[in-house]
CSV table of C-alpha atoms in Angstrom, one decimal:
chain,number,residue,atom,x,y,z
A,1,MET,CA,-18.5,4.7,-15.6
A,2,THR,CA,-21.7,5.2,-13.7
A,3,ALA,CA,-22.0,4.4,-10.0
A,4,ASN,CA,-24.0,1.2,-10.4
A,5,GLN,CA,-22.1,-0.2,-13.4
A,6,LYS,CA,-20.3,-3.5,-12.9
A,7,ILE,CA,-16.6,-4.0,-13.5
A,8,SER,CA,-16.0,-6.2,-16.5
A,9,GLY,CA,-15.2,-9.7,-15.5
A,10,SER,CA,-16.4,-9.2,-11.9
A,11,SER,CA,-19.1,-11.3,-10.3
A,12,GLY,CA,-20.4,-8.3,-8.4
A,13,TYR,CA,-20.1,-4.7,-7.7
A,14,ALA,CA,-16.6,-3.1,-7.5
A,15,LEU,CA,-17.0,-2.3,-3.8
A,16,GLU,CA,-17.0,-6.1,-3.1
A,17,ARG,CA,-13.2,-5.8,-3.8
A,18,ILE,CA,-12.6,-3.3,-1.0
A,19,GLY,CA,-11.6,-4.9,2.3
A,20,ILE,CA,-13.6,-2.7,4.7
A,21,PHE,CA,-16.8,-3.7,2.8
A,22,ARG,CA,-16.3,-7.4,2.6
A,23,ASP,CA,-18.6,-8.3,5.5
A,24,LEU,CA,-21.6,-6.6,3.9
A,25,ASP,CA,-24.2,-8.6,2.0
A,26,PRO,CA,-24.8,-7.9,-1.7
A,27,ARG,CA,-27.8,-5.8,-1.2
A,28,GLU,CA,-25.9,-3.5,1.1
A,29,ILE,CA,-23.0,-3.4,-1.3
A,30,GLU,CA,-25.5,-2.4,-4.1
A,31,ARG,CA,-26.9,0.4,-2.0
A,32,LEU,CA,-23.5,1.8,-1.1
A,33,THR,CA,-22.4,1.6,-4.8
A,34,GLN,CA,-25.0,4.1,-5.7
A,35,ARG,CA,-23.2,6.6,-3.5
A,36,VAL,CA,-19.7,6.2,-5.0
A,37,ASN,CA,-18.1,8.2,-7.8
A,38,TRP,CA,-15.8,6.3,-10.1
A,39,ARG,CA,-12.7,7.5,-11.9
A,40,ASN,CA,-9.7,6.1,-13.8
A,41,TYR,CA,-6.3,7.6,-13.3
A,42,LYS,CA,-3.2,7.0,-15.5
A,43,ALA,CA,0.2,5.9,-14.2
A,44,HIS,CA,2.1,8.8,-12.7
A,45,GLN,CA,-1.0,11.0,-12.3
A,46,GLN,CA,-1.4,12.7,-8.9
A,47,ILE,CA,-4.5,11.9,-7.0
A,48,ILE,CA,-4.0,13.8,-3.8
A,49,GLY,CA,-1.6,16.6,-3.1
A,50,HIS,CA,0.2,17.3,0.1
A,51,GLN,CA,-1.6,20.0,2.2
A,52,GLU,CA,-4.7,20.0,0.0
A,53,ALA,CA,-7.9,20.9,1.7
A,54,SER,CA,-9.9,18.0,0.0
A,55,THR,CA,-11.5,15.4,2.2
A,56,ASP,CA,-12.8,12.6,-0.1
A,57,VAL,CA,-12.1,9.0,0.7
A,58,TYR,CA,-10.8,6.7,-2.1
A,59,PHE,CA,-11.4,2.9,-2.6
A,60,MET,CA,-8.8,1.1,-4.8
A,61,VAL,CA,-10.5,-1.2,-7.2
A,62,SER,CA,-7.5,-1.9,-9.4
A,63,GLY,CA,-3.8,-0.9,-9.7
A,64,THR,CA,-1.3,0.6,-7.2
A,65,VAL,CA,-0.7,4.0,-5.8
A,66,ARG,CA,2.1,5.3,-3.6
A,67,VAL,CA,2.1,7.7,-0.6
A,68,ILE,CA,5.1,10.0,-0.8
A,69,LEU,CA,6.5,13.3,0.4
A,70,PHE,CA,9.3,15.4,-1.0
A,71,SER,CA,11.9,17.3,1.0
A,72,SER,CA,12.8,20.9,0.2
A,73,ALA,CA,15.7,19.5,-1.8
A,74,GLY,CA,13.4,17.4,-3.8
A,75,LYS,CA,14.3,14.0,-2.2
A,76,GLU,CA,11.4,11.6,-2.5
A,77,VAL,CA,10.4,9.7,0.7
A,78,ALA,CA,7.9,6.9,0.1
A,79,PHE,CA,5.7,5.8,3.0
A,80,ARG,CA,3.8,2.9,1.5
A,81,ASP,CA,2.2,1.5,-1.6
A,82,ILE,CA,-1.6,1.0,-1.6
A,83,HIS,CA,-3.0,-1.8,-3.7
A,84,ALA,CA,-6.4,-3.0,-4.9
A,85,GLY,CA,-8.8,-3.7,-2.1
A,86,GLU,CA,-7.4,-0.9,0.2
A,87,CYS,CA,-8.6,2.6,0.8
A,88,PHE,CA,-6.9,5.9,1.4
A,89,GLY,CA,-7.8,9.5,2.3
A,90,GLU,CA,-9.6,8.5,5.4
A,91,PHE,CA,-7.5,10.7,7.8
A,92,ALA,CA,-8.7,14.0,6.3
A,93,ALA,CA,-12.3,12.7,6.2
A,94,ILE,CA,-12.1,11.9,9.9
A,95,ASP,CA,-10.3,15.0,11.3
A,96,GLY,CA,-10.8,17.6,8.6
A,97,ALA,CA,-7.1,18.4,8.5
A,98,PRO,CA,-5.2,19.1,5.2
A,99,ARG,CA,-3.8,16.1,3.4
A,100,SER,CA,-0.7,14.7,5.1
A,101,ALA,CA,1.1,13.4,1.9
A,102,ASN,CA,0.9,13.1,-1.9
A,103,VAL,CA,-0.7,10.1,-3.5
A,104,ILE,CA,0.6,9.2,-6.9
A,105,ALA,CA,-0.7,6.5,-9.3
A,106,LEU,CA,2.1,3.9,-9.9
A,107,THR,CA,0.0,2.1,-12.5
A,108,ASP,CA,-3.2,2.8,-14.3
A,109,VAL,CA,-5.9,2.6,-11.6
A,110,MET,CA,-9.6,2.6,-11.1
A,111,ILE,CA,-10.8,4.3,-7.9
A,112,GLY,CA,-14.1,4.9,-6.3
A,113,SER,CA,-14.6,7.9,-4.0
A,114,VAL,CA,-17.1,9.4,-1.6
A,115,SER,CA,-17.2,12.7,0.3
A,116,ALA,CA,-16.2,12.9,3.9
A,117,GLU,CA,-19.8,13.4,4.9
A,118,THR,CA,-20.9,10.3,3.0
A,119,PHE,CA,-18.0,8.3,4.5
A,120,ARG,CA,-18.8,9.3,8.1
A,121,SER,CA,-22.5,8.4,7.4
A,122,ILE,CA,-21.4,5.0,6.2
A,123,LEU,CA,-19.4,4.4,9.3
A,124,LYS,CA,-22.4,5.2,11.5
A,125,GLU,CA,-24.8,3.1,9.4
A,126,TYR,CA,-22.6,0.0,9.2
A,127,PRO,CA,-20.8,-1.0,12.4
A,128,ALA,CA,-19.0,-3.8,10.5
A,129,VAL,CA,-17.4,-1.2,8.2
A,130,SER,CA,-16.3,0.8,11.2
A,131,MET,CA,-14.7,-2.2,12.8
A,132,ALA,CA,-13.0,-3.2,9.6
A,133,LEU,CA,-11.6,0.4,9.2
A,134,LEU,CA,-10.3,0.3,12.8
A,135,THR,CA,-8.5,-2.9,12.1
A,136,TYR,CA,-7.1,-1.5,8.9
A,137,LEU,CA,-5.8,1.6,10.6
A,138,THR,CA,-4.4,-0.4,13.5
A,139,THR,CA,-2.4,-2.6,11.0
A,140,MET,CA,-1.1,0.5,9.3
A,141,VAL,CA,0.0,2.1,12.6
A,142,ARG,CA,1.8,-1.1,13.6
A,143,SER,CA,3.6,-1.3,10.2
A,144,LEU,CA,4.7,2.4,10.4
A,145,SER,CA,5.8,2.0,14.0
A,146,GLU,CA,7.9,-1.0,12.9
A,147,ARG,CA,9.5,1.1,10.2
A,148,ILE,CA,10.3,4.0,12.6
A,149,PHE,CA,12.0,1.5,14.9
A,150,GLU,CA,14.1,0.2,11.9
A,151,PHE,CA,15.1,3.7,10.9
A,152,SER,CA,16.2,4.5,14.4
A,153,THR,CA,18.1,1.3,15.2
A,154,LEU,CA,19.2,-0.6,12.1
A,155,ALA,CA,22.1,-0.1,9.7
A,156,VAL,CA,21.3,0.4,6.1
A,157,LYS,CA,21.9,-3.2,5.0
A,158,ASN,CA,19.6,-4.4,7.8
A,159,ARG,CA,16.9,-2.0,6.7
A,160,ILE,CA,17.2,-3.4,3.2
A,161,HIS,CA,16.8,-6.9,4.5
A,162,SER,CA,13.7,-5.9,6.4
A,163,GLU,CA,12.1,-4.2,3.4
A,164,LEU,CA,12.8,-7.2,1.2
A,165,LEU,CA,11.2,-9.4,3.8
A,166,ARG,CA,8.2,-7.1,4.0
A,167,LEU,CA,7.8,-7.2,0.2
A,168,ALA,CA,8.3,-10.9,0.1
A,169,ARG,CA,5.5,-11.5,2.7
A,170,GLU,CA,3.2,-9.4,0.5
A,171,GLY,CA,4.1,-11.3,-2.7
A,172,GLU,CA,3.6,-14.8,-4.0
A,173,ARG,CA,5.1,-17.6,-1.9
A,174,ASP,CA,6.0,-21.2,-2.9
A,175,GLY,CA,7.4,-23.0,0.1
A,176,ASN,CA,10.7,-21.3,1.0
A,177,ILE,CA,10.7,-19.2,-2.2
A,178,ALA,CA,9.0,-15.8,-2.6
A,179,ARG,CA,8.4,-13.8,-5.7
A,180,ILE,CA,8.0,-10.0,-5.7
A,181,PHE,CA,6.2,-8.6,-8.8
A,182,PRO,CA,6.8,-6.2,-10.2
A,183,ALA,CA,10.3,-5.9,-8.8
A,184,PRO,CA,10.9,-2.6,-7.1
A,185,THR,CA,13.6,-0.4,-8.5
A,186,HIS,CA,16.7,0.3,-6.4
A,187,ALA,CA,15.5,3.9,-6.1
A,188,ASP,CA,12.1,2.7,-4.9
A,189,ILE,CA,13.7,0.7,-2.1
A,190,ALA,CA,16.0,3.5,-1.2
A,191,SER,CA,13.1,6.0,-0.9
A,192,ARG,CA,11.3,3.6,1.4
A,193,ILE,CA,14.1,3.1,3.8
A,194,SER,CA,15.7,6.5,3.8
A,195,THR,CA,19.0,5.8,2.0
A,196,HIS,CA,20.5,6.2,-1.4
A,197,ARG,CA,20.2,4.0,-4.5
A,198,GLU,CA,23.9,3.1,-4.6
A,199,ALA,CA,23.7,1.5,-1.1
A,200,VAL,CA,20.7,-0.6,-2.2
A,201,THR,CA,22.5,-1.7,-5.4
A,202,ARG,CA,25.6,-2.8,-3.4
A,203,GLU,CA,23.5,-4.9,-0.9
A,204,LEU,CA,21.3,-6.5,-3.6
A,205,ASN,CA,24.4,-7.4,-5.5
A,206,ASP,CA,25.9,-9.0,-2.4
A,207,LEU,CA,22.6,-10.9,-1.8
A,208,THR,CA,22.6,-12.1,-5.4
A,209,LYS,CA,26.2,-13.4,-5.1
A,210,ALA,CA,25.2,-15.2,-1.9
A,211,GLY,CA,22.4,-17.0,-3.8
A,212,LEU,CA,19.7,-15.4,-1.8
A,213,LEU,CA,18.3,-13.2,-4.5
A,214,SER,CA,17.7,-13.4,-8.3
A,215,ARG,CA,15.7,-11.9,-11.0
A,216,ASP,CA,13.4,-13.3,-13.7
A,217,GLY,CA,12.3,-10.5,-16.0
A,218,ARG,CA,10.3,-8.1,-13.8
A,219,THR,CA,10.1,-10.5,-10.9
A,220,LEU,CA,12.5,-10.4,-7.9
A,221,ILE,CA,12.9,-13.9,-6.4
A,222,ILE,CA,13.9,-14.5,-2.8
A,223,GLY,CA,15.5,-18.0,-3.1
A,224,ASP,CA,15.7,-18.7,0.7
A,225,LEU,CA,13.0,-16.9,2.7
A,226,GLU,CA,14.0,-18.6,5.9
A,227,GLU,CA,17.5,-17.3,5.6
A,228,LEU,CA,16.2,-13.8,5.0
A,229,GLU,CA,14.0,-14.1,8.0
A,230,ARG,CA,17.0,-15.2,10.0
A,231,LEU,CA,19.1,-12.2,8.9
A,232,VAL,CA,16.3,-9.9,10.0
A,233,HIS,CA,15.6,-11.7,13.3
A,234,GLU,CA,19.3,-11.4,14.2
A,235,VAL,CA,19.1,-7.6,14.4
A,236,THR,CA,15.5,-7.0,15.4
A,237,GLY,CA,14.6,-10.0,17.6
A,238,ASP,CA,11.3,-10.4,15.7
């Protein structure tokens, strides 16, 4: 795909889908698009490796990737999933340090990328993009700070509740019901909250018996979002 080719079914250029560019007008989007390289990745393909010296910045047009690290024993620790409309790789572009984690495609993805030099030039040329990036990074830091607090203070079952609530807020909501699609595996949840799969299985079974949780194919359904929020509030005060 060439830099100025439109995505099928889109009313505009692919960069219009990226959050940090949404305040730019179509002419600016078109100019920036000329500077972007496009690439498709297959599910499970590595995009960035831990400690790599690369410094490109990536823009997620479609699909989902996961930021992970592996312990010396091979245990996977998942930090976060990145979805269409988000960006990643900006840390190395800003400070020039090696990559801080692996980034793996969870699904087939389409990604645009620019060099660190081009990215810094864009930030200087477009103050709206710089402010949007600052907001994005601040949101990320708040979320990671929240998770560190949970790791340090909450029991495993409470961390599971918090993670389910986080996923529910990102998913589709219908009144007091939330749908999470695709449903994360028990191993996925375990890697995100630093526990083992068996603990997640036990707690999800308990929540299912209590009527709070159910499944419909690949969708995980939170049947009482207010009750889940109450369980989390009881132990976090949030």
